[in-house]
């Protein structure tokens, strides 16, 4: 009786099955976490999200939801670690770089925050919020000349955003470009939507 032929190797098939299983496990854990979070079961949601990321570290939605929960709970060290790990795996995620930089700013780590932002700047050239934040950070680092082009990009992309016009005006003023600064302050005032302090500052600059 002829022997039944056996496949030469099952390793590739097994690898594919394991890969699909990991993705499915991550998605199932993420869905459980999202449901638990909606129902106010935060600790259960966090555990499920960590389970999802253990199964698939590149599950963007799971990492994003866990990040928002950690920040909401003021667990900034854990949030920073989560973001750094995510950026190592998916370095093109500029939103994560900006989130990490904001945490570093909150901790007073301004040079480190700028270093973090620079890593994904090429992917965020056309992101007004990213460029505006870069300008604000450089301004706080007392580097107005470098801040100016970032603010200029931000107002080009979002011309109705008065806070970036105000930032541009302050950077131009610090760089000794008074006439251009005044023009930026006027545009900030015209755009409106400044807070009370911002509006008062613009009014003071235009006197």
Coordinates of N, CA and C in Angstrom, one line a residue, residues 115-194:
X115 N 13.9 67.7 20.2 CA 14.6 66.5 19.6 C 13.5 65.5 19.1
X116 N 12.5 65.3 20.0 CA 11.4 64.4 19.6 C 10.6 64.9 18.4
X117 N 10.3 66.2 18.4 CA 9.6 66.7 17.2 C 10.3 66.6 15.9
X118 N 11.6 66.8 16.0 CA 12.4 66.8 14.8 C 12.4 65.5 14.0
X119 N 12.2 64.4 14.8 CA 12.3 63.1 14.2 C 11.2 62.8 13.2
X120 N 10.0 63.4 13.4 CA 8.9 63.2 12.4 C 8.6 64.4 11.7
X121 N 9.4 65.5 11.7 CA 9.1 66.7 11.0 C 8.9 66.5 9.5
X122 N 9.7 65.7 8.9 CA 9.5 65.5 7.4 C 8.1 64.9 7.1
X123 N 7.5 64.1 8.0 CA 6.2 63.6 7.7 C 5.1 64.6 8.1
X124 N 5.4 65.6 8.8 CA 4.4 66.6 9.3 C 4.6 68.0 8.7
X125 N 5.3 68.1 7.6 CA 5.5 69.4 7.0 C 4.3 70.2 6.7
X126 N 3.2 69.4 6.3 CA 1.9 70.1 6.0 C 0.9 70.0 7.1
X127 N 1.3 69.8 8.3 CA 0.4 69.7 9.5 C 0.5 71.0 10.2
X128 N -0.5 71.8 10.1 CA -0.4 73.2 10.7 C -0.2 73.1 12.2
X129 N -0.9 72.2 12.9 CA -0.7 72.2 14.4 C 0.7 71.7 14.8
X130 N 1.2 70.8 14.0 CA 2.6 70.3 14.3 C 3.6 71.5 14.1
X131 N 3.4 72.2 12.9 CA 4.4 73.3 12.7 C 4.2 74.4 13.7
X132 N 3.0 74.7 14.0 CA 2.7 75.8 15.0 C 3.3 75.4 16.4
X133 N 3.2 74.1 16.8 CA 3.7 73.7 18.0 C 5.3 73.8 18.0
X134 N 5.8 73.4 16.8 CA 7.3 73.5 16.7 C 7.7 74.9 16.8
X135 N 7.0 75.9 16.2 CA 7.3 77.3 16.4 C 7.3 77.7 17.8
X136 N 6.2 77.3 18.5 CA 6.0 77.7 19.9 C 7.1 77.1 20.8
X137 N 7.5 75.9 20.5 CA 8.6 75.3 21.3 C 9.9 76.0 21.1
X138 N 10.2 76.3 19.8 CA 11.5 77.0 19.5 C 11.5 78.4 20.2
X139 N 10.3 79.0 20.2 CA 10.2 80.3 20.8 C 10.5 80.2 22.3
X140 N 10.0 79.2 22.9 CA 10.3 79.0 24.4 C 11.8 78.6 24.6
X141 N 12.4 78.1 23.6 CA 13.8 77.8 23.7 C 14.7 79.0 23.3
X142 N 14.0 80.1 23.1 CA 14.6 81.4 22.8 C 15.4 81.3 21.5
X143 N 14.7 80.7 20.5 CA 15.3 80.5 19.1 C 14.3 81.1 18.1
X144 N 14.0 82.4 18.2 CA 12.9 83.0 17.4 C 13.2 82.9 15.9
X145 N 14.4 83.0 15.5 CA 14.7 83.0 14.1 C 14.4 81.6 13.5
X146 N 14.6 80.6 14.2 CA 14.2 79.2 13.8 C 12.7 79.0 13.9
X147 N 12.1 79.7 14.9 CA 10.6 79.5 15.0 C 9.8 80.1 13.9
X148 N 10.3 81.2 13.3 CA 9.6 82.0 12.3 C 9.1 81.1 11.1
X149 N 10.0 80.3 10.5 CA 9.5 79.6 9.3 C 8.4 78.5 9.7
X150 N 8.5 78.0 10.9 CA 7.4 77.1 11.4 C 6.1 77.8 11.5
X151 N 6.1 78.9 12.2 CA 4.9 79.7 12.3 C 4.4 80.1 10.9
X152 N 5.2 80.5 10.0 CA 4.8 80.9 8.7 C 4.1 79.8 8.0
X153 N 4.7 78.6 8.1 CA 4.0 77.4 7.5 C 2.6 77.2 8.1
X154 N 2.6 77.3 9.5 CA 1.3 77.1 10.2 C 0.2 78.0 9.7
X155 N 0.5 79.3 9.5 CA -0.5 80.3 9.1 C -0.8 80.2 7.6
X156 N 0.1 79.6 6.9 CA -0.2 79.4 5.5 C -1.2 78.2 5.3
X157 N -1.0 77.2 6.2 CA -1.9 76.1 6.2 C -3.2 76.4 6.8
X158 N -3.2 77.2 7.9 CA -4.4 77.6 8.6 C -4.5 79.1 8.9
X159 N -4.8 79.8 7.8 CA -4.7 81.3 8.0 C -5.7 81.9 8.9
X160 N -6.7 81.2 9.3 CA -7.7 81.7 10.3 C -7.3 81.4 11.7
X161 N -6.2 80.7 12.0 CA -5.8 80.3 13.3 C -5.0 81.5 14.0
X162 N -5.7 82.3 14.8 CA -5.0 83.5 15.3 C -3.9 83.2 16.2
X163 N -3.9 82.1 16.9 CA -2.7 81.8 17.9 C -1.4 81.7 17.1
X164 N -1.5 81.2 15.9 CA -0.2 81.0 15.1 C 0.2 82.4 14.6
X165 N -0.7 83.3 14.3 CA -0.4 84.6 13.9 C 0.3 85.4 15.1
X166 N -0.3 85.2 16.3 CA 0.3 85.8 17.5 C 1.7 85.3 17.7
X167 N 1.9 84.0 17.6 CA 3.2 83.4 17.8 C 4.2 83.9 16.8
X168 N 3.7 84.0 15.5 CA 4.6 84.6 14.5 C 5.0 86.0 14.8
X169 N 4.0 86.8 15.3 CA 4.3 88.2 15.6 C 5.3 88.3 16.7
X170 N 5.2 87.4 17.7 CA 6.2 87.5 18.9 C 7.5 87.0 18.4
X171 N 7.6 86.0 17.5 CA 8.9 85.6 17.1 C 9.6 86.6 16.2
X172 N 8.8 87.3 15.3 CA 9.3 88.3 14.5 C 9.8 89.5 15.3
X173 N 9.0 89.9 16.3 CA 9.4 91.0 17.2 C 10.7 90.6 17.9
X174 N 10.9 89.4 18.4 CA 12.1 89.0 19.1 C 13.3 89.0 18.2
X175 N 13.0 88.8 16.9 CA 14.1 88.8 15.9 C 14.4 90.2 15.3
X176 N 13.7 91.2 15.9 CA 14.0 92.6 15.5 C 13.3 93.0 14.2
X177 N 12.2 92.3 13.8 CA 11.5 92.6 12.6 C 10.2 93.2 12.9
X178 N 10.2 94.5 13.4 CA 9.1 95.1 14.0 C 7.9 95.3 13.0
X179 N 8.2 95.7 11.8 CA 7.1 96.0 10.9 C 6.3 94.7 10.5
X180 N 7.1 93.6 10.3 CA 6.5 92.3 10.0 C 5.7 91.8 11.2
X181 N 6.3 92.1 12.4 CA 5.6 91.6 13.6 C 4.3 92.3 13.8
X182 N 4.2 93.6 13.5 CA 3.0 94.4 13.6 C 1.9 93.8 12.6
X183 N 2.3 93.5 11.4 CA 1.4 92.9 10.4 C 0.8 91.6 10.9
X184 N 1.7 90.8 11.5 CA 1.2 89.5 12.1 C 0.3 89.7 13.2
X185 N 0.5 90.7 14.1 CA -0.4 91.0 15.2 C -1.7 91.5 14.7
X186 N -1.7 92.3 13.6 CA -3.0 92.7 13.0 C -3.8 91.6 12.5
X187 N -3.1 90.6 11.9 CA -3.8 89.5 11.3 C -4.3 88.6 12.4
X188 N -3.6 88.5 13.5 CA -4.1 87.7 14.7 C -5.4 88.4 15.2
X189 N -5.4 89.7 15.3 CA -6.6 90.4 15.8 C -7.7 90.2 14.9
X190 N -7.5 90.3 13.6 CA -8.5 90.2 12.6 C -9.1 88.8 12.6
X191 N -8.3 87.8 12.8 CA -8.8 86.4 12.8 C -9.7 86.1 14.0
X192 N -9.6 86.9 15.1 CA -10.4 86.7 16.3 C -10.0 85.4 17.0
X193 N -11.0 84.8 17.6 CA -10.9 83.6 18.4 C -9.7 83.5 19.3
X194 N -9.1 84.6 19.7 CA -8.0 84.6 20.7 C -8.7 84.6 22.1

